[in-house]
């Protein structure tokens, strides 16, 4: 028996006026006998009878979605896949034809389709997505369709000139012909609707963008600018727009100095996203640029800088953004000096990190290992906050390998040089970094407020001797400071033996001395006799020997004695 | 036009400062919800304004089941107090921003349910929910052939063979 809901789903009608609710199905049937007798339970779902506005909204998303398995569904297909909705039924066709939004993304498969879309979407602004290069298969279609679309520059809201995977395939020209054609049109026509300009050219860099665009008029609507592989004059009107997104990559002759760059960026106070990749001015020294004012970006949510450490160092002196913003620094080594990366970190953190709250700074591809004369790269993610914050060091070995101790040295280099540890409360060290002895030294020096340590990694035989020695120092410090959380975890469960017992012993003693603490230690590892002696000495003579050892400690001692 | 059923004040809980609404679903379930939660619905807001004008308390009778209504209330509860650009009548139409993660999970339902939710959202004038549902449905049919679309959404082909294959329908319509 159909329910009222099924009925309404079928008919799409509202409840008739005067209805006051029905206590049961019988009462409803009495009121509307005709409706229920005509109901067919197996009738297909009623999408065809969705309100026109709803169906139109559904259709409006289709042109913006690439077809499954295709990155470029708009240019090379005749007709475009999304146009299939016009062939489903009369209702769908009517809705699709009457929806201006549906035709806003111009299909460039043929001039006929482009013309149709231009007419049906009128007077709405349109979206043009085209390859930046002329493809040999579509050279007779797409470029002419694009030319037709570009004749309506005044209606273009988004212009995407993308590198497609086929772009290098056939023309042999190598130049972004479509992009050049587009910029020619933009040069002589005003584009009052243009909000997004995306131009990508990965084949040949330095293709010039005309210095005069939009027939000399100001692009008031332009909000997002993405350019890759073009040459943009710093005086371009594009850079004087009230942009919220600026992403530039491999663009030549952008700006000569950092002071110049700062002056240009200062014209975009509303930036929410800033990405400058391989466009930073040359940096021949480590001297901070003398900018009149640091450029403030109060609304910025994401910043990405790519260049060599000196370039990033200088760029970071020019800009300032909120502590909530994501910061991604991607370093490209220039091979001139060692330890530039640590210098970079110092610089960045000195100027910005102290004010970050609940923020994550990500240094990608940081070739600190090369700086130190060792293979490998380092990724440092720092998270800092009030007492609940933590700092995470991730040390990833390079594919070429490298000794764990060397990675530890890299971590030391970072830890011992970064002043942020003055406000460090929790430290989380992953992978091989903890295997080195010296981070603990560094912490002793630099982390007066340390409250907890989290170590996740793999202890490797041969380096624990050094670690044991430093464990004494570490625990002395932790105990002195009253650390309430120590978390050692080890992945090799089968090696959980002596050292874990030592840790538990330490936990027991600390609990007795300072009250309840949250300590989780599950470290297991190989251990050498020299290390055991060190540890024994540590627990016998160290700073926390004023309580009887736990049963684990007794077990350890008996095993140790029998082993000897 | 919805039906508004006059009810006895005693049947509406939340008399006074709590500002509760009584919604009656098509299966005659009475659902009490805070007015604040449903303020995302322009339809409900208009009804409430009408109540205030007449100083009469009413239940609002809605043409969809309690199951669908509860889903809508769940959505509104999740975004309670949040500003969503799509629901702002004064804001410019939002662009094609990525779908919200929570919405994706929320709308991970079968197609019939999805259609009922979008109809309910349209009825209640919750633009953000209509947009999310529309995107989910569009995702179901994107890249599909005409036949596949008919099959997926159960749409009957009412074209004559001539209409279906006429050259005019291919491009210019």
XYZ file of C-alpha atoms in Angstrom:
737
model
C 0.000 0.000 0.000
C 1.500 3.313 -0.951
C 2.105 5.864 1.721
C 1.325 9.499 1.509
C 4.971 10.195 1.134
C 5.138 7.990 -1.905
C 2.199 9.813 -3.259
C 3.807 13.183 -2.825
C 7.021 11.902 -4.204
C 5.141 10.783 -7.258
C 3.095 13.843 -7.809
C 5.413 16.505 -6.500
C 2.350 18.305 -5.209
C 1.977 20.006 -1.919
C -0.658 18.916 0.507
C -4.014 20.259 -0.626
C -5.347 23.285 1.087
C -7.428 22.541 4.072
C -5.909 19.209 4.849
C -5.422 18.823 8.520
C -3.424 15.703 8.761
C -4.718 12.182 8.592
C -4.920 9.849 11.456
C -4.738 6.759 9.298
C -4.462 5.503 5.789
C -8.169 4.940 5.491
C -8.989 8.553 6.191
C -6.467 9.616 3.606
C -7.852 7.215 1.067
C -11.319 8.612 1.637
C -10.083 12.113 0.935
C -8.087 11.236 -2.143
C -9.423 8.021 -3.595
C -8.446 8.769 -7.184
C -4.831 9.369 -6.437
C -4.218 6.111 -4.708
C -6.005 3.971 -7.183
C -3.783 5.316 -9.925
C -0.589 4.583 -8.045
C 1.747 1.955 -9.443
C 4.124 0.655 -6.789
C 6.889 -0.314 -9.194
C 6.972 2.984 -10.949
C 10.531 4.238 -11.387
C 11.855 7.009 -9.162
C 10.532 10.432 -9.962
C 13.557 12.430 -11.012
C 11.817 13.394 -14.202
C 9.241 15.189 -12.143
C 11.606 17.118 -10.000
C 10.847 20.806 -9.980
C 12.386 22.579 -12.915
C 14.669 24.665 -10.716
C 16.035 21.566 -9.022
C 16.646 19.711 -12.258
C 18.244 22.815 -13.693
C 20.564 23.018 -10.711
C 21.557 19.391 -11.181
C 22.326 20.006 -14.825
C 24.327 23.107 -14.064
C 26.977 21.028 -12.321
C 27.538 18.684 -15.240
C 29.604 20.918 -17.526
C 31.973 21.660 -14.665
C 32.625 18.005 -13.971
C 35.148 16.123 -16.055
C 33.857 12.854 -17.399
C 35.188 9.817 -15.550
C 38.676 8.987 -16.776
C 38.967 12.189 -18.748
C 40.646 15.402 -17.791
C 39.400 17.290 -20.761
C 35.832 16.522 -21.601
C 34.898 19.796 -23.163
C 37.158 20.242 -26.102
C 37.690 16.963 -27.831
C 34.256 15.426 -27.770
C 31.478 16.058 -30.197
C 28.995 16.453 -28.716
C 30.207 16.938 -25.174
C 29.247 14.157 -22.808
C 27.195 16.344 -20.550
C 24.922 17.308 -23.408
C 23.479 13.802 -23.261
C 20.871 15.066 -20.773
C 19.118 16.768 -23.667
C 18.447 13.353 -25.172
C 16.877 11.697 -22.160
C 13.291 12.875 -22.316
C 11.183 15.861 -23.253
C 11.216 17.241 -19.734
C 14.962 17.051 -19.399
C 15.488 18.564 -22.806
C 13.156 21.409 -22.001
C 14.910 22.069 -18.706
C 18.371 21.853 -20.261
C 17.483 24.181 -23.125
C 15.898 26.705 -20.830
C 18.767 26.696 -18.362
C 21.298 29.410 -19.098
C 23.607 28.040 -16.438
C 23.793 24.732 -18.284
C 25.316 26.386 -21.334
C 27.758 28.631 -19.548
C 30.719 26.330 -20.110
C 31.318 26.688 -23.806
C 31.888 23.417 -25.610
C 34.716 23.941 -28.064
C 34.214 20.698 -29.905
C 32.757 22.464 -32.906
C 31.717 25.902 -33.981
C 28.083 24.805 -34.025
C 28.166 23.765 -30.389
C 30.037 26.883 -29.379
C 27.521 29.017 -31.204
C 24.623 27.193 -29.605
C 26.058 27.573 -26.123
C 26.763 31.239 -26.658
C 23.175 31.818 -27.701
C 21.510 29.729 -25.015
C 23.582 31.154 -22.177
C 22.983 34.749 -23.189
C 23.361 37.110 -21.391
C 25.086 35.141 -18.631
C 28.871 35.218 -18.352
C 30.584 32.187 -19.801
C 33.438 29.872 -18.962
C 36.047 29.025 -21.577
C 38.287 26.037 -21.050
C 40.745 25.418 -23.817
C 44.143 23.883 -24.259
C 46.872 26.469 -24.349
C 48.410 24.622 -27.271
C 46.778 23.816 -30.568
C 46.397 20.104 -30.884
C 46.882 18.557 -34.280
C 43.717 16.491 -34.052
C 41.510 19.414 -33.251
C 43.428 22.161 -34.972
C 40.634 22.750 -37.416
C 37.953 22.782 -34.780
C 39.069 23.880 -31.403
C 41.036 26.902 -32.431
C 38.251 28.238 -34.594
C 35.744 27.556 -31.841
C 38.029 29.244 -29.372
C 38.315 32.209 -31.675
C 34.568 32.413 -31.805
C 34.380 32.287 -28.032
C 37.067 34.933 -27.674
C 35.063 37.294 -29.799
C 32.756 37.483 -26.791
C 35.476 38.477 -24.357
C 33.107 40.837 -22.610
C 31.077 37.828 -21.455
C 33.964 35.616 -20.360
C 33.999 35.049 -16.621
C 36.615 32.318 -16.474
C 39.338 31.727 -19.045
C 41.344 28.554 -18.621
C 44.196 27.874 -21.033
C 45.494 24.572 -19.828
C 48.332 22.352 -20.801
C 46.764 19.094 -21.833
C 48.618 15.836 -22.029
C 48.301 15.920 -25.812
C 49.663 19.379 -26.202
C 53.137 18.305 -27.150
C 51.902 15.599 -29.406
C 51.524 16.811 -32.871
C 51.722 20.351 -33.949
C 55.444 20.518 -33.558
C 55.043 24.189 -33.033
C 55.816 24.082 -29.363
C 54.384 27.508 -28.757
C 51.097 28.045 -26.935
C 49.218 29.280 -29.937
C 45.809 29.248 -28.322
C 47.162 31.196 -25.394
C 48.744 33.755 -27.672
C 45.487 34.111 -29.554
C 43.617 34.545 -26.294
C 45.972 37.229 -25.063
C 45.670 39.044 -28.369
C 41.929 39.223 -27.834
C 42.366 40.245 -24.220
C 44.723 42.996 -25.306
C 42.206 44.788 -27.444
C 38.937 44.018 -25.670
C 37.636 44.957 -22.270
C 36.722 42.009 -20.051
C 34.443 43.382 -17.361
C 33.275 39.915 -16.252
C 36.647 38.197 -16.156
C 37.159 36.767 -12.663
C 39.596 33.918 -13.240
C 42.502 33.855 -15.668
C 44.454 30.636 -15.836
C 47.236 30.192 -18.369
C 49.600 27.273 -18.264
C 52.538 26.643 -20.524
C 54.964 24.057 -19.378
C 56.748 23.603 -22.701
C 58.475 26.874 -23.242
C 58.806 29.518 -20.637
C 58.875 33.194 -21.216
C 56.056 33.548 -23.707
C 55.256 37.221 -23.290
C 51.914 38.499 -22.159
C 51.090 41.889 -23.668
C 51.890 44.764 -21.393
C 48.592 46.424 -22.277
C 45.507 44.314 -21.724
C 41.756 44.846 -21.794
C 42.109 47.780 -24.130
C 43.712 49.739 -21.344
C 40.778 49.270 -18.976
C 41.024 48.109 -15.414
C 39.947 44.455 -14.829
C 37.827 45.237 -11.802
C 36.319 41.761 -11.548
C 39.564 39.792 -11.773
C 40.035 37.841 -8.536
C 42.232 34.885 -9.377
C 45.344 34.823 -11.530
C 47.283 31.659 -12.316
C 50.215 31.893 -14.667
C 52.814 29.293 -15.460
C 55.541 29.622 -18.025
C 54.725 33.105 -19.237
C 56.566 36.352 -19.092
C 54.524 38.932 -17.275
C 55.773 42.502 -17.060
C 55.647 43.809 -13.501
C 53.716 46.815 -14.729
C 50.925 44.620 -16.056
C 47.422 45.616 -15.168
C 46.855 42.023 -14.079
C 48.985 42.651 -11.018
C 47.075 45.761 -10.098
C 43.769 43.952 -9.697
C 42.226 43.297 -6.289
C 43.227 39.673 -6.427
C 42.326 37.100 -3.817
C 44.397 34.376 -5.441
C 47.806 34.836 -6.999
C 49.692 31.807 -8.217
C 52.760 32.357 -10.350
C 55.169 29.697 -11.460
C 58.223 29.970 -13.682
C 57.304 33.405 -14.925
C 60.213 35.410 -16.227
C 60.925 39.097 -15.632
C 58.419 39.410 -12.893
C 60.386 41.683 -10.599
C 64.008 42.614 -10.239
C 64.358 43.041 -6.504
C 62.573 42.023 -3.337
C 61.756 45.629 -2.636
C 60.038 45.796 -6.010
C 58.179 42.571 -5.323
C 56.996 43.917 -1.983
C 55.670 47.076 -3.603
C 53.676 45.081 -6.140
C 52.294 42.620 -3.603
C 51.282 45.520 -1.401
C 48.607 46.320 -3.987
C 46.826 43.056 -3.195
C 45.840 43.323 0.454
C 42.944 40.912 0.023
C 45.032 37.938 -1.009
C 43.787 34.663 0.406
C 46.137 32.386 -1.494
C 49.675 33.268 -2.492
C 51.909 30.878 -4.394
C 55.205 32.027 -5.821
C 57.146 29.198 -7.374
C 60.418 29.864 -9.095
C 59.541 33.489 -9.595
C 61.371 35.025 -6.668
C 64.098 37.537 -7.535
C 67.676 36.407 -7.547
C 69.383 36.381 -4.171
C 73.135 36.678 -4.133
C 73.567 37.085 -0.410
C 71.904 36.379 2.889
C 71.202 39.985 3.722
C 67.592 40.717 4.555
C 65.962 43.038 2.021
C 65.279 46.574 3.136
C 61.604 46.918 2.512
C 59.840 50.021 3.673
C 57.002 48.056 5.202
C 56.436 44.374 5.534
C 53.460 43.576 3.314
C 50.515 42.552 5.443
C 48.065 39.948 4.159
C 45.424 39.794 6.875
C 43.157 37.405 4.982
C 45.719 34.978 3.692
C 44.970 31.328 4.325
C 47.734 29.683 2.365
C 51.245 30.709 1.405
C 53.610 28.665 -0.719
C 57.090 29.783 -1.649
C 59.529 27.880 -3.798
C 63.107 28.821 -4.453
C 66.525 28.375 -3.043
C 66.980 29.001 0.680
C 68.325 32.504 0.165
C 65.346 33.486 -1.954
C 62.901 32.141 0.583
C 64.804 33.814 3.371
C 64.493 37.168 1.664
C 60.888 36.661 0.600
C 59.853 35.827 4.122
C 61.195 39.156 5.225
C 58.833 40.932 2.853
C 55.481 39.433 3.780
C 53.413 38.845 6.860
C 50.270 36.790 7.229
C 47.986 35.511 9.971
C 49.108 32.776 12.289
C 46.326 30.510 11.047
C 47.693 30.451 7.515
C 49.269 27.356 6.072
C 52.861 27.936 5.124
C 54.642 25.692 2.681
C 58.253 26.321 1.833
C 59.796 24.259 -0.899
C 63.533 24.591 -1.098
C 65.601 24.146 -4.191
C 69.283 23.797 -3.359
C 71.614 26.146 -5.121
C 74.762 24.286 -4.168
C 76.623 27.351 -3.061
C 76.869 27.099 0.664
C 76.242 24.548 3.320
C 73.792 25.001 6.141
C 71.600 27.354 4.200
C 68.587 25.336 5.125
C 69.115 25.705 8.802
C 69.736 29.353 8.257
C 66.463 29.487 6.415
C 64.616 27.828 9.227
C 66.125 30.160 11.710
C 65.125 33.136 9.655
C 61.595 31.963 9.083
C 60.976 31.047 12.630
C 62.549 34.118 14.056
C 60.206 36.334 12.128
C 57.046 34.332 12.107
C 56.979 31.229 14.147
C 56.875 32.827 17.514
C 53.450 34.199 16.698
C 51.972 31.080 15.126
C 49.135 29.489 16.989
C 47.807 26.100 16.079
C 49.634 26.405 12.849
C 51.617 23.976 10.819
C 54.663 24.976 8.924
C 55.769 22.543 6.313
C 59.230 22.595 4.844
C 59.279 20.383 1.833
C 62.254 19.016 0.052
C 64.598 20.586 2.507
C 68.018 19.452 1.434
C 69.599 19.873 4.773
C 71.364 16.588 4.373
C 73.106 17.879 1.307
C 73.972 20.975 3.224
C 75.666 18.747 5.694
C 77.445 16.869 2.979
C 75.174 13.866 3.267
C 72.552 12.480 0.933
C 68.936 12.740 1.858
C 66.231 15.229 2.417
C 64.331 16.360 5.421
C 60.758 17.254 5.946
C 60.079 19.332 8.985
C 56.583 19.920 10.196
C 56.307 22.191 13.098
C 53.222 22.675 15.162
C 53.354 25.077 17.929
C 50.919 26.533 20.345
C 50.300 27.121 23.972
C 51.001 24.302 26.410
C 48.890 21.908 24.377
C 50.995 22.402 21.285
C 53.656 20.135 19.987
C 56.439 20.118 17.511
C 56.930 17.299 15.104
C 60.170 16.504 13.417
C 59.934 14.115 10.522
C 63.195 12.928 9.134
C 62.803 11.002 5.917
C 65.797 9.218 4.480
C 66.577 9.695 0.843
C 66.219 6.841 -1.610
C 70.004 6.617 -1.706
C 70.015 5.724 1.925
C 72.118 7.201 4.606
C 73.152 6.337 8.089
C 70.599 6.842 10.816
C 73.155 8.621 12.843
C 73.540 11.137 10.080
C 69.838 11.760 10.033
C 70.014 12.285 13.711
C 72.736 14.814 13.143
C 70.458 16.603 10.753
C 67.798 16.733 13.399
C 70.345 18.063 15.815
C 71.275 20.727 13.379
C 67.688 21.844 13.250
C 66.937 21.464 16.905
C 70.014 23.187 18.173
C 69.649 26.109 15.838
C 66.001 26.874 16.144
C 65.140 29.280 18.889
C 61.516 28.234 19.006
C 62.301 25.633 21.600
C 62.188 28.333 24.168
C 58.448 27.898 24.028
C 58.358 24.227 23.259
C 56.165 22.182 25.529
C 55.964 18.842 23.789
C 58.370 17.284 21.368
C 57.459 14.509 18.989
C 60.370 12.942 17.155
C 59.821 10.348 14.490
C 61.937 7.813 12.708
C 65.679 7.809 13.165
C 66.050 11.191 14.677
C 65.873 9.998 18.220
C 68.650 7.539 17.576
C 71.079 10.337 17.688
C 72.345 11.412 21.003
C 72.586 15.058 20.417
C 68.929 16.111 20.150
C 68.740 15.628 23.854
C 71.680 17.917 24.338
C 69.967 20.414 22.180
C 66.825 20.135 24.195
C 68.725 20.631 27.368
C 69.989 23.851 26.022
C 66.993 25.146 24.198
C 63.792 23.839 25.741
C 63.423 25.185 29.223
C 59.682 24.625 29.236
C 59.604 21.127 27.835
C 56.797 19.124 29.373
C 56.784 15.943 27.382
C 58.574 13.903 24.790
C 57.072 11.548 22.242
C 59.417 9.299 20.370
C 58.284 6.996 17.577
C 60.879 5.188 15.600
C 63.200 2.335 15.143
C 66.190 1.930 17.340
C 69.078 0.459 15.477
C 71.804 -1.562 17.010
C 75.022 0.311 17.420
C 73.654 3.670 18.233
C 71.983 2.878 21.488
C 75.143 3.187 23.399
C 75.138 6.831 22.717
C 71.465 6.992 23.370
C 71.796 5.390 26.744
C 74.284 7.963 27.806
C 71.984 10.682 26.699
C 68.991 9.052 28.258
C 70.517 9.877 31.564
C 70.742 13.482 30.624
C 67.279 13.446 29.179
C 65.605 11.881 32.145
C 67.472 14.065 34.507
C 66.128 17.027 32.692
C 62.622 15.677 32.392
C 62.573 14.856 36.017
C 63.949 18.204 36.954
C 61.256 19.925 34.971
C 58.502 17.633 36.159
C 57.559 16.343 32.743
C 54.216 14.678 32.957
C 54.273 12.729 29.741
C 56.918 10.580 28.191
C 55.954 8.313 25.383
C 58.485 5.968 23.854
C 57.103 3.665 21.237
C 58.866 1.128 19.187
C 57.590 -0.883 16.316
C 59.541 -4.018 16.936
C 57.493 -5.597 19.645
C 59.701 -8.661 19.880
C 62.514 -6.566 21.217
C 60.646 -5.168 24.105
C 62.824 -6.115 26.963
C 65.362 -4.449 29.097
C 64.986 -0.906 28.102
C 61.243 -0.890 28.503
C 61.700 -2.173 32.021
C 64.026 0.620 32.718
C 61.492 3.048 31.516
C 58.772 1.590 33.637
C 61.108 1.800 36.523
C 61.615 5.434 35.847
C 57.899 5.881 35.627
C 57.319 4.307 38.988
C 59.914 6.418 40.618
C 58.674 9.570 39.068
C 55.167 8.805 40.146
C 56.318 8.344 43.666
C 58.182 11.559 43.670
C 55.842 13.859 41.905
C 52.451 12.295 42.033
C 50.530 10.730 39.181
C 51.987 11.124 35.738
C 50.928 9.857 32.403
C 53.813 7.870 31.066
C 53.643 5.276 28.349
C 56.849 3.532 27.480
C 56.906 0.556 25.206
C 60.344 0.753 23.790
C 62.074 -2.421 22.888
C 65.476 -2.614 21.312
C 68.780 -4.278 21.093
C 70.981 -3.288 23.877
C 74.657 -3.644 24.343
C 76.440 -4.411 27.553
C 78.086 -1.043 27.595
C 74.715 0.558 27.383
C 73.387 -1.564 30.184
C 76.164 -0.494 32.415
C 75.451 3.052 31.596
C 71.830 2.591 32.335
C 72.508 0.792 35.538
C 74.748 3.547 36.616
C 72.123 5.986 35.580
C 69.467 4.441 37.710
C 71.742 3.812 40.630
C 73.397 7.167 40.685
C 71.140 9.349 38.644
C 68.760 11.928 39.903
C 65.858 9.554 40.541
C 67.372 6.800 42.619
C 65.683 7.545 45.855
C 63.017 4.886 45.517
C 63.211 1.127 45.368
C 63.168 -0.148 41.809
C 60.120 -1.864 40.414
C 59.855 -5.595 39.902
C 60.806 -4.991 36.290
C 63.996 -3.497 37.447
C 64.619 -6.517 39.644
C 63.978 -8.789 36.711
C 66.312 -6.805 34.624
C 69.047 -6.906 37.209
C 68.765 -10.623 37.703
C 68.847 -11.243 33.967
C 71.712 -8.913 33.590
C 73.628 -10.576 36.376
C 73.100 -14.021 34.920
C 74.109 -12.797 31.515
C 77.327 -11.528 32.883
C 1.329 26.539 -0.621
C 1.717 24.603 2.598
C -1.043 23.809 4.920
C -0.853 25.333 8.343
C -2.829 23.561 10.967
C -4.041 25.515 13.898
C -3.236 23.700 17.059
C -4.004 24.033 20.643
C -1.264 25.872 22.473
C -0.988 23.074 24.933
C 0.148 20.722 22.201
C 3.141 22.838 21.351
C 5.920 22.379 23.782
C 8.418 25.068 24.464
C 5.985 27.812 25.251
C 7.887 30.961 26.045
C 11.552 31.561 25.595
C 12.616 28.229 24.151
C 11.030 28.936 20.745
C 10.162 25.474 19.591
C 8.365 24.583 16.403
C 6.004 21.727 15.785
C 6.467 20.123 12.408
C 4.018 17.521 11.215
C 5.259 15.115 8.606
C 3.131 13.478 5.962
C 3.031 10.272 7.983
C 1.476 12.289 10.765
C 4.514 12.283 13.022
C 4.879 15.301 15.247
C 8.423 16.544 15.438
C 9.413 19.303 17.780
C 12.456 21.242 16.746
C 14.059 24.433 17.865
C 13.248 27.351 15.676
C 16.868 28.318 15.598
C 17.820 25.053 13.916
C 15.287 25.455 11.152
C 16.101 29.091 10.519
C 18.228 27.938 7.592
C 14.948 27.156 5.835
C 13.542 30.271 4.293
C 10.163 28.601 4.106
C 10.093 27.937 7.837
C 11.377 31.421 8.568
C 8.555 32.910 6.564
C 6.051 30.761 8.415
C 7.437 31.862 11.738
C 7.192 35.472 10.692
C 3.571 34.811 9.876
C 3.021 33.357 13.330
C 4.445 36.429 14.919
C 2.262 38.661 12.828
C -0.892 36.853 13.860
C 0.321 35.979 17.370
C -1.066 32.511 16.848
C 0.748 29.273 17.339
C 0.588 26.750 14.527
C 2.021 23.470 13.582
C 3.543 23.322 10.127
C 2.358 20.441 8.040
C 4.956 19.266 5.572
C 4.454 17.037 2.561
C 7.194 14.533 3.225
C 7.755 11.712 5.632
C 9.269 11.954 9.083
C 12.264 9.978 7.850
C 13.058 12.627 5.254
C 12.228 15.423 7.633
C 14.575 14.026 10.225
C 17.369 13.961 7.655
C 16.749 17.586 6.862
C 16.709 18.446 10.548
C 19.988 16.577 10.951
C 21.495 18.721 8.224
C 20.196 21.915 9.737
C 21.385 20.890 13.176
C 24.870 20.209 11.894
C 25.157 23.647 10.351
C 23.354 25.388 13.153
C 24.935 28.784 13.644
C 27.176 28.394 10.611
C 27.130 30.884 7.798
C 26.813 29.200 4.439
C 27.193 31.448 1.460
C 24.642 29.497 -0.550
C 21.919 30.277 1.965
C 22.560 33.977 1.988
C 19.938 35.621 -0.240
C 21.988 38.797 -0.397
C 25.261 37.162 -1.358
C 26.467 36.623 -4.873
C 25.909 33.116 -6.226
C 28.761 30.923 -5.050
C 31.086 29.341 -7.530
C 31.795 25.666 -7.962
C 33.511 25.205 -4.667
C 34.412 21.700 -3.553
C 31.696 19.772 -1.820
C 31.892 19.785 1.932
C 33.195 16.574 3.403
C 30.386 16.233 5.901
C 27.815 16.722 3.161
C 29.360 13.895 1.200
C 28.891 11.510 4.087
C 25.482 12.861 4.904
C 24.274 12.276 1.356
C 25.712 8.812 1.061
C 22.212 7.376 0.761
C 20.336 5.498 -1.920
C 19.092 7.436 -4.905
C 15.431 7.427 -3.860
C 16.339 8.930 -0.534
C 18.556 11.451 -2.246
C 15.698 12.526 -4.473
C 13.383 12.879 -1.508
C 15.888 14.944 0.381
C 16.417 17.316 -2.521
C 12.676 17.711 -2.952
C 12.261 18.409 0.723
C 15.139 20.851 0.681
C 13.643 22.610 -2.294
C 10.280 22.754 -0.585
C 11.820 24.159 2.566
C 14.004 26.526 0.527
C 17.327 25.380 1.923
C 19.597 26.342 -0.914
C 22.764 24.870 0.456
C 21.183 21.445 0.832
C 19.624 21.642 -2.617
C 23.060 22.454 -4.033
C 24.764 19.585 -2.252
C 22.096 17.116 -3.339
C 22.192 18.435 -6.887
C 25.912 17.950 -7.007
C 25.553 14.401 -5.701
C 22.965 13.567 -8.332
C 25.041 15.208 -11.045
C 27.950 13.078 -9.935
C 25.792 9.989 -10.426
C 25.013 10.792 -14.047
C 28.181 12.534 -15.196
C 29.862 10.944 -18.151
C 26.966 8.569 -18.672
C 25.206 7.918 -21.933
C 21.569 8.790 -22.430
C 20.504 5.202 -21.885
C 22.565 4.914 -18.728
C 21.036 8.090 -17.343
C 17.553 6.769 -17.981
C 18.437 3.517 -16.315
C 20.110 5.070 -13.291
C 17.349 7.509 -12.539
C 14.427 5.614 -13.956
C 13.403 8.192 -16.486
C 11.095 7.106 -19.235
C 12.056 7.847 -22.809
C 9.106 9.750 -24.212
C 10.788 10.736 -27.469
C 9.529 9.394 -30.694
C 12.281 7.784 -32.776
C 12.163 10.772 -35.092
C 12.573 13.222 -32.242
C 15.359 11.249 -30.679
C 17.429 11.041 -33.819
C 16.543 14.314 -35.419
C 19.658 16.315 -36.270
C 18.194 19.410 -34.716
C 18.063 17.778 -31.304
C 21.763 17.008 -31.361
C 22.975 20.519 -31.201
C 20.605 23.310 -31.793
C 17.546 21.676 -30.395
